Tab-separated table of C-alpha atoms in Angstrom:
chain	number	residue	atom	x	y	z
A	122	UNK	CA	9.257	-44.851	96.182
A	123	UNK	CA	7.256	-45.099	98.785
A	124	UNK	CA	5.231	-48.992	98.649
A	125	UNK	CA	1.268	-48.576	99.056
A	126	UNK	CA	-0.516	-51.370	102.004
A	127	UNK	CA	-4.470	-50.943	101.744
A	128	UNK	CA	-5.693	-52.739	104.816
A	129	UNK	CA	-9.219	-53.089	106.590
A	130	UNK	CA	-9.640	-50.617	109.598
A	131	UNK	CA	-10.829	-53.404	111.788
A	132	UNK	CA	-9.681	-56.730	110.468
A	133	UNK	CA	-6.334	-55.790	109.125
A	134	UNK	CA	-4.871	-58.528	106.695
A	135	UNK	CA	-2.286	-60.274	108.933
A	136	UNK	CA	0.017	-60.733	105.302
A	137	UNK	CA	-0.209	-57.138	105.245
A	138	UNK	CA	0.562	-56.934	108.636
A	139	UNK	CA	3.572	-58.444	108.459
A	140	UNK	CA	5.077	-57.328	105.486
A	141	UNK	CA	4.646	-53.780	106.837
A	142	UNK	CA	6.429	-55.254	110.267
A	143	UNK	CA	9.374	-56.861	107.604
A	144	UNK	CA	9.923	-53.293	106.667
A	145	UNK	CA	10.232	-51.679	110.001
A	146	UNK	CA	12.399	-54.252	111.240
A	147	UNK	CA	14.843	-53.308	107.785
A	148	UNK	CA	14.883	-49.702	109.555
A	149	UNK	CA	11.742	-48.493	107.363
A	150	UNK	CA	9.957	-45.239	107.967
A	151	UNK	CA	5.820	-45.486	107.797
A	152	UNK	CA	3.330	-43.356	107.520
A	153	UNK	CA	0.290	-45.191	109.410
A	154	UNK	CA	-3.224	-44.514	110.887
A	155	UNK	CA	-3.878	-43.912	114.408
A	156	UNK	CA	-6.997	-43.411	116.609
A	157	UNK	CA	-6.368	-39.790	116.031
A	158	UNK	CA	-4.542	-39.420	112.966
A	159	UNK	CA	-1.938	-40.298	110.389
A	160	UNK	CA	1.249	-40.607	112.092
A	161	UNK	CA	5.333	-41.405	110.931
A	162	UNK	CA	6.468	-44.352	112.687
A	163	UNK	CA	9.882	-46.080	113.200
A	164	UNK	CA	11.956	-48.919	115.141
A	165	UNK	CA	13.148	-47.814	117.869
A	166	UNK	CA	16.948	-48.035	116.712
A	167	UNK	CA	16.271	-46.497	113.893
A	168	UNK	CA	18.473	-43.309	113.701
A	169	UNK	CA	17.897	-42.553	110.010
A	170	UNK	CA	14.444	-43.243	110.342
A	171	UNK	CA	14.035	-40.374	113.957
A	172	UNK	CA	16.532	-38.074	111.612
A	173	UNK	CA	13.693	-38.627	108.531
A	174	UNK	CA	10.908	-38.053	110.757
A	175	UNK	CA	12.832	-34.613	111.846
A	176	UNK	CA	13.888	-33.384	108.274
A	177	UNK	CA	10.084	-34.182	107.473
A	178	UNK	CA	8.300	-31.982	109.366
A	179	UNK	CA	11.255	-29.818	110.145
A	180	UNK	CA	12.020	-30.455	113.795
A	181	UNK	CA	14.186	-29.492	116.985
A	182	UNK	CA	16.160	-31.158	119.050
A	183	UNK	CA	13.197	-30.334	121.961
A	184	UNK	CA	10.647	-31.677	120.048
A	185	UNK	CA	9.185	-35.117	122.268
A	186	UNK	CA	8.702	-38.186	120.107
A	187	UNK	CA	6.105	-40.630	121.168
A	188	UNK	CA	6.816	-44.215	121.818
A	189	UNK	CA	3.280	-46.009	120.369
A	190	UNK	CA	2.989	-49.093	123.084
A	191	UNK	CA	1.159	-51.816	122.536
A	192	UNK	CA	0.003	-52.574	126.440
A	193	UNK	CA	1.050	-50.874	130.005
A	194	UNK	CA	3.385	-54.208	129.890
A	195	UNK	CA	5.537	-52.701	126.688
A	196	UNK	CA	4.901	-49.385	128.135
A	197	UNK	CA	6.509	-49.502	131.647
A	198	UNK	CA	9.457	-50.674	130.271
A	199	UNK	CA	10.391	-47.191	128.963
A	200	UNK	CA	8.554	-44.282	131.837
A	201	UNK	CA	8.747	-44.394	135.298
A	202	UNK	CA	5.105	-44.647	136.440
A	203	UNK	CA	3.978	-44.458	140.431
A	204	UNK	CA	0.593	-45.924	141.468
A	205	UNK	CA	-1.439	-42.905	141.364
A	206	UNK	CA	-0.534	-41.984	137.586
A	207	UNK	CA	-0.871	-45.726	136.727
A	208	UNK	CA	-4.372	-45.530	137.931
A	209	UNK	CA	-4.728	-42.312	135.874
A	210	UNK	CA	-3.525	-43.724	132.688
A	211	UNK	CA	-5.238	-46.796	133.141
A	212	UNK	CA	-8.852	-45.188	133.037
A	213	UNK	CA	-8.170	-43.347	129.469
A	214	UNK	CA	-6.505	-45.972	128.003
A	215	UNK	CA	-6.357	-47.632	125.336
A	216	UNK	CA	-7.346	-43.679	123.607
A	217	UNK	CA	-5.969	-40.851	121.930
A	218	UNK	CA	-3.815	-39.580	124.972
A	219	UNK	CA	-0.042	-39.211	124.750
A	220	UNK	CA	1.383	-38.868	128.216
A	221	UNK	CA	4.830	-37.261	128.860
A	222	UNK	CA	6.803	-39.041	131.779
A	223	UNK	CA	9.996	-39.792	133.143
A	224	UNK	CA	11.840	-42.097	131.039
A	225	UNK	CA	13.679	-44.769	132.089
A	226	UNK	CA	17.397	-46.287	130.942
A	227	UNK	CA	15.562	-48.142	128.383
A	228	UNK	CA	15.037	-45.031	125.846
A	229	UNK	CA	17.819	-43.755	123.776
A	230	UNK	CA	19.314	-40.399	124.937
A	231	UNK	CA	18.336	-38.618	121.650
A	232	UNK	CA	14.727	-39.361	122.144
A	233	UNK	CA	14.817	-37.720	125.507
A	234	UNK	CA	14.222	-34.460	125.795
A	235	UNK	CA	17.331	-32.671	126.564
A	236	UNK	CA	16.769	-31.079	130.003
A	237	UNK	CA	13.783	-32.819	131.341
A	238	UNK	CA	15.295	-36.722	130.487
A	239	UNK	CA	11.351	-37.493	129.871
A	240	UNK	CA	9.520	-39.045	126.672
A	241	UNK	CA	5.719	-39.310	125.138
A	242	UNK	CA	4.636	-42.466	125.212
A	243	UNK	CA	0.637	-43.710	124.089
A	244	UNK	CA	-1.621	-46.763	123.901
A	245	UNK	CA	-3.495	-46.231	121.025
A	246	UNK	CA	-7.290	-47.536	120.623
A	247	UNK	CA	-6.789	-48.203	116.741
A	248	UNK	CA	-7.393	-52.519	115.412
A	249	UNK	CA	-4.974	-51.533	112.532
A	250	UNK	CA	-2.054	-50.305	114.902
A	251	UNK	CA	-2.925	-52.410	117.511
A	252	UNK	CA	-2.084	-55.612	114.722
A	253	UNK	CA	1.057	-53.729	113.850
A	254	UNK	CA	2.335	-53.722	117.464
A	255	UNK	CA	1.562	-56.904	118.074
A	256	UNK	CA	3.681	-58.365	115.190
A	257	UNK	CA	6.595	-56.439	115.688
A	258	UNK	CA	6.615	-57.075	119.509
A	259	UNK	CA	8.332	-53.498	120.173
A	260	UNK	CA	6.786	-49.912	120.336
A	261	UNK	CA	6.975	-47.495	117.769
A	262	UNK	CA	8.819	-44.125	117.799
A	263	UNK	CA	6.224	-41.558	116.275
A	264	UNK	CA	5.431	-38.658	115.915
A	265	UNK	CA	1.943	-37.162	113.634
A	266	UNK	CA	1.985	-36.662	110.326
A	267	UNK	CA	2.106	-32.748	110.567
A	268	UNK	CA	4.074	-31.298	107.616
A	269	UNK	CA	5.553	-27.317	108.137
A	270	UNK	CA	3.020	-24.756	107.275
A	271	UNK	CA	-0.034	-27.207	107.362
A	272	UNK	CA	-3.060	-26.569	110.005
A	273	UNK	CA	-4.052	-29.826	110.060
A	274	UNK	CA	-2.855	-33.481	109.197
A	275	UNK	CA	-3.180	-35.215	106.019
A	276	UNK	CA	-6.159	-37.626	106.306
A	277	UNK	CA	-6.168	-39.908	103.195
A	278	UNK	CA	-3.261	-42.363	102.464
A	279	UNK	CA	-3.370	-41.937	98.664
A	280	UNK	CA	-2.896	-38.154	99.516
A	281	UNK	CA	0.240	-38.967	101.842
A	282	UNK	CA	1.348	-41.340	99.189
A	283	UNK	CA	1.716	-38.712	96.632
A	284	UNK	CA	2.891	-36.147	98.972
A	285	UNK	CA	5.616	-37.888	100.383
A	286	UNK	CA	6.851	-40.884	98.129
A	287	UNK	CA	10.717	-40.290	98.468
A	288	UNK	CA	10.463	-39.603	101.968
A	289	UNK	CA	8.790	-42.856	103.569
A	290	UNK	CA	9.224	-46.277	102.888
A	291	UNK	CA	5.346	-47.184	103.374
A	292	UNK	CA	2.388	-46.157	103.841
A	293	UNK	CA	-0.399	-47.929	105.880
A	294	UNK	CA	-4.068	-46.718	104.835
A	295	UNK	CA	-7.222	-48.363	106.246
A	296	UNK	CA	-9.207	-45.644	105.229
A	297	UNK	CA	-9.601	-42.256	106.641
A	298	UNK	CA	-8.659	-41.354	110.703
A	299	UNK	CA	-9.090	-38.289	112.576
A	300	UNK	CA	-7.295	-34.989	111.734
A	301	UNK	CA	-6.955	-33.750	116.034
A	302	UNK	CA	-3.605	-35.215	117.198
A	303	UNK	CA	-3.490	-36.702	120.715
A	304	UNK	CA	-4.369	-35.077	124.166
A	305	UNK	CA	-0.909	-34.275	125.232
A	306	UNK	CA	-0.877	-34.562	129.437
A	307	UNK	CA	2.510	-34.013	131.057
A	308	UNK	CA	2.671	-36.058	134.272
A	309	UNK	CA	6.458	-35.995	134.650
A	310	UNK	CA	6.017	-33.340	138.009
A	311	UNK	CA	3.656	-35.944	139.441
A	312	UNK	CA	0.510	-33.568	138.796
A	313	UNK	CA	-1.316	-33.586	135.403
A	314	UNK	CA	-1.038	-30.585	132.963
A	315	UNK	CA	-2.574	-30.451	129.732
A	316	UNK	CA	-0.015	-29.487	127.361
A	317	UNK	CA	-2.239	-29.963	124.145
A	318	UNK	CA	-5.759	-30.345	123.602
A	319	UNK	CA	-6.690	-32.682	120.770
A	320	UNK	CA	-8.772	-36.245	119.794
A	321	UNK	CA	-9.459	-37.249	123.948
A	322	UNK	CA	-11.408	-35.582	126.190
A	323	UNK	CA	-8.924	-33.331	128.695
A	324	UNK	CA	-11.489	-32.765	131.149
A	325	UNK	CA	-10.294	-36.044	133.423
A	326	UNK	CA	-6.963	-34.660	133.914
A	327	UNK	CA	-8.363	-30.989	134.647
């Protein structure tokens, strides 16, 4: 069964905090909120917690994981970024923007996608995940809380609770977050394209 962390959306309880960092370190899957929406979250080692997140919402091997970063520190450790799209990601972030770049050595082979040896990777504007990055000191491997055959995300924590209690470990709830996933821009040619239009504005990368 899945265990149940109510936290505040913009002064999350550092106990909680860390108790919900415990967990992912043990090679826990979460279900947390985002600055966009409910999302499934893992170590970054954690196999059985990618292969979870998969079965879940029923995914191929082409599907890109996001790596949730906590700063453009964490998160140039893992994409290969040139001055021009650093200056592009720096104006929209921290936001609800998942870029797609070229990864470097750093990310597993299995999160890469198979032909184009890039990966997601986001800086998300949200106190609650923000706290969470912070104490475990190492991104997140996520992907949004999108089960088969649904339109739109789940949006309260009680409801993913119930929903999926044998298929999580945890689930984070601060209260109700958007139901748009990310912007989805794919600079890994250099040149922006907008892959998916979601929570932030795609007009700056148009």
């Amino acid at each position: 069964m899945a265990t149940y962390f109510d936290v505040h959306p913009v002064d999350p309880q550092p106990r909680t905090i860390n108790r919900v960092a415990d967990l992912v370190r043990r090679d826990g899957l979460i279900a947390y909120p985002t600055d966009s929406c409910f999302a499934l979250g893992c170590r970054l080692g954690n196999q059985d917690g990618i292969d979870r997140m998969r079965a879940i919402r029923h995914l191929d091997d082409r599907h890109h994981f996001t790596l949730v970063c906590r700063d453009f520190a964490q998160l140039g450790q893992f994409v290969k970024i040139d001055n021009a799209v650093f200056r592009s990601l720096k104006a929209a972030t921290p936001g609800s923007y998942t870029f797609i770049l070229p990864a470097t050595k750093e990310v597993p082979r299995r999160l890469l996608h198979p032909r184009k040896k890039t990966v997601g990777v986001r800086i998300p504007d949200h106190a609650v995940t923000q706290a969470l990055l912070a104490e475990l000191g190492e991104p997140l491997v996520s992907s949004t809380l999108l089960l088969p055959d649904e339109a739109e995300p789940m949006t309260q924590g009680w409801e993913i609770k119930e929903r999926l209690d044998h298929a999580v470990d945890a689930v984070l709830d601060s209260g109700e977050c958007g139901t748009q996933p990310t912007t989805v821009i794919d600079f890994s040619q250099g040149e922006p394209e907008v892959v998916r239009r979601g929570a932030g504005d795609p007009s700056r990368f148009e």
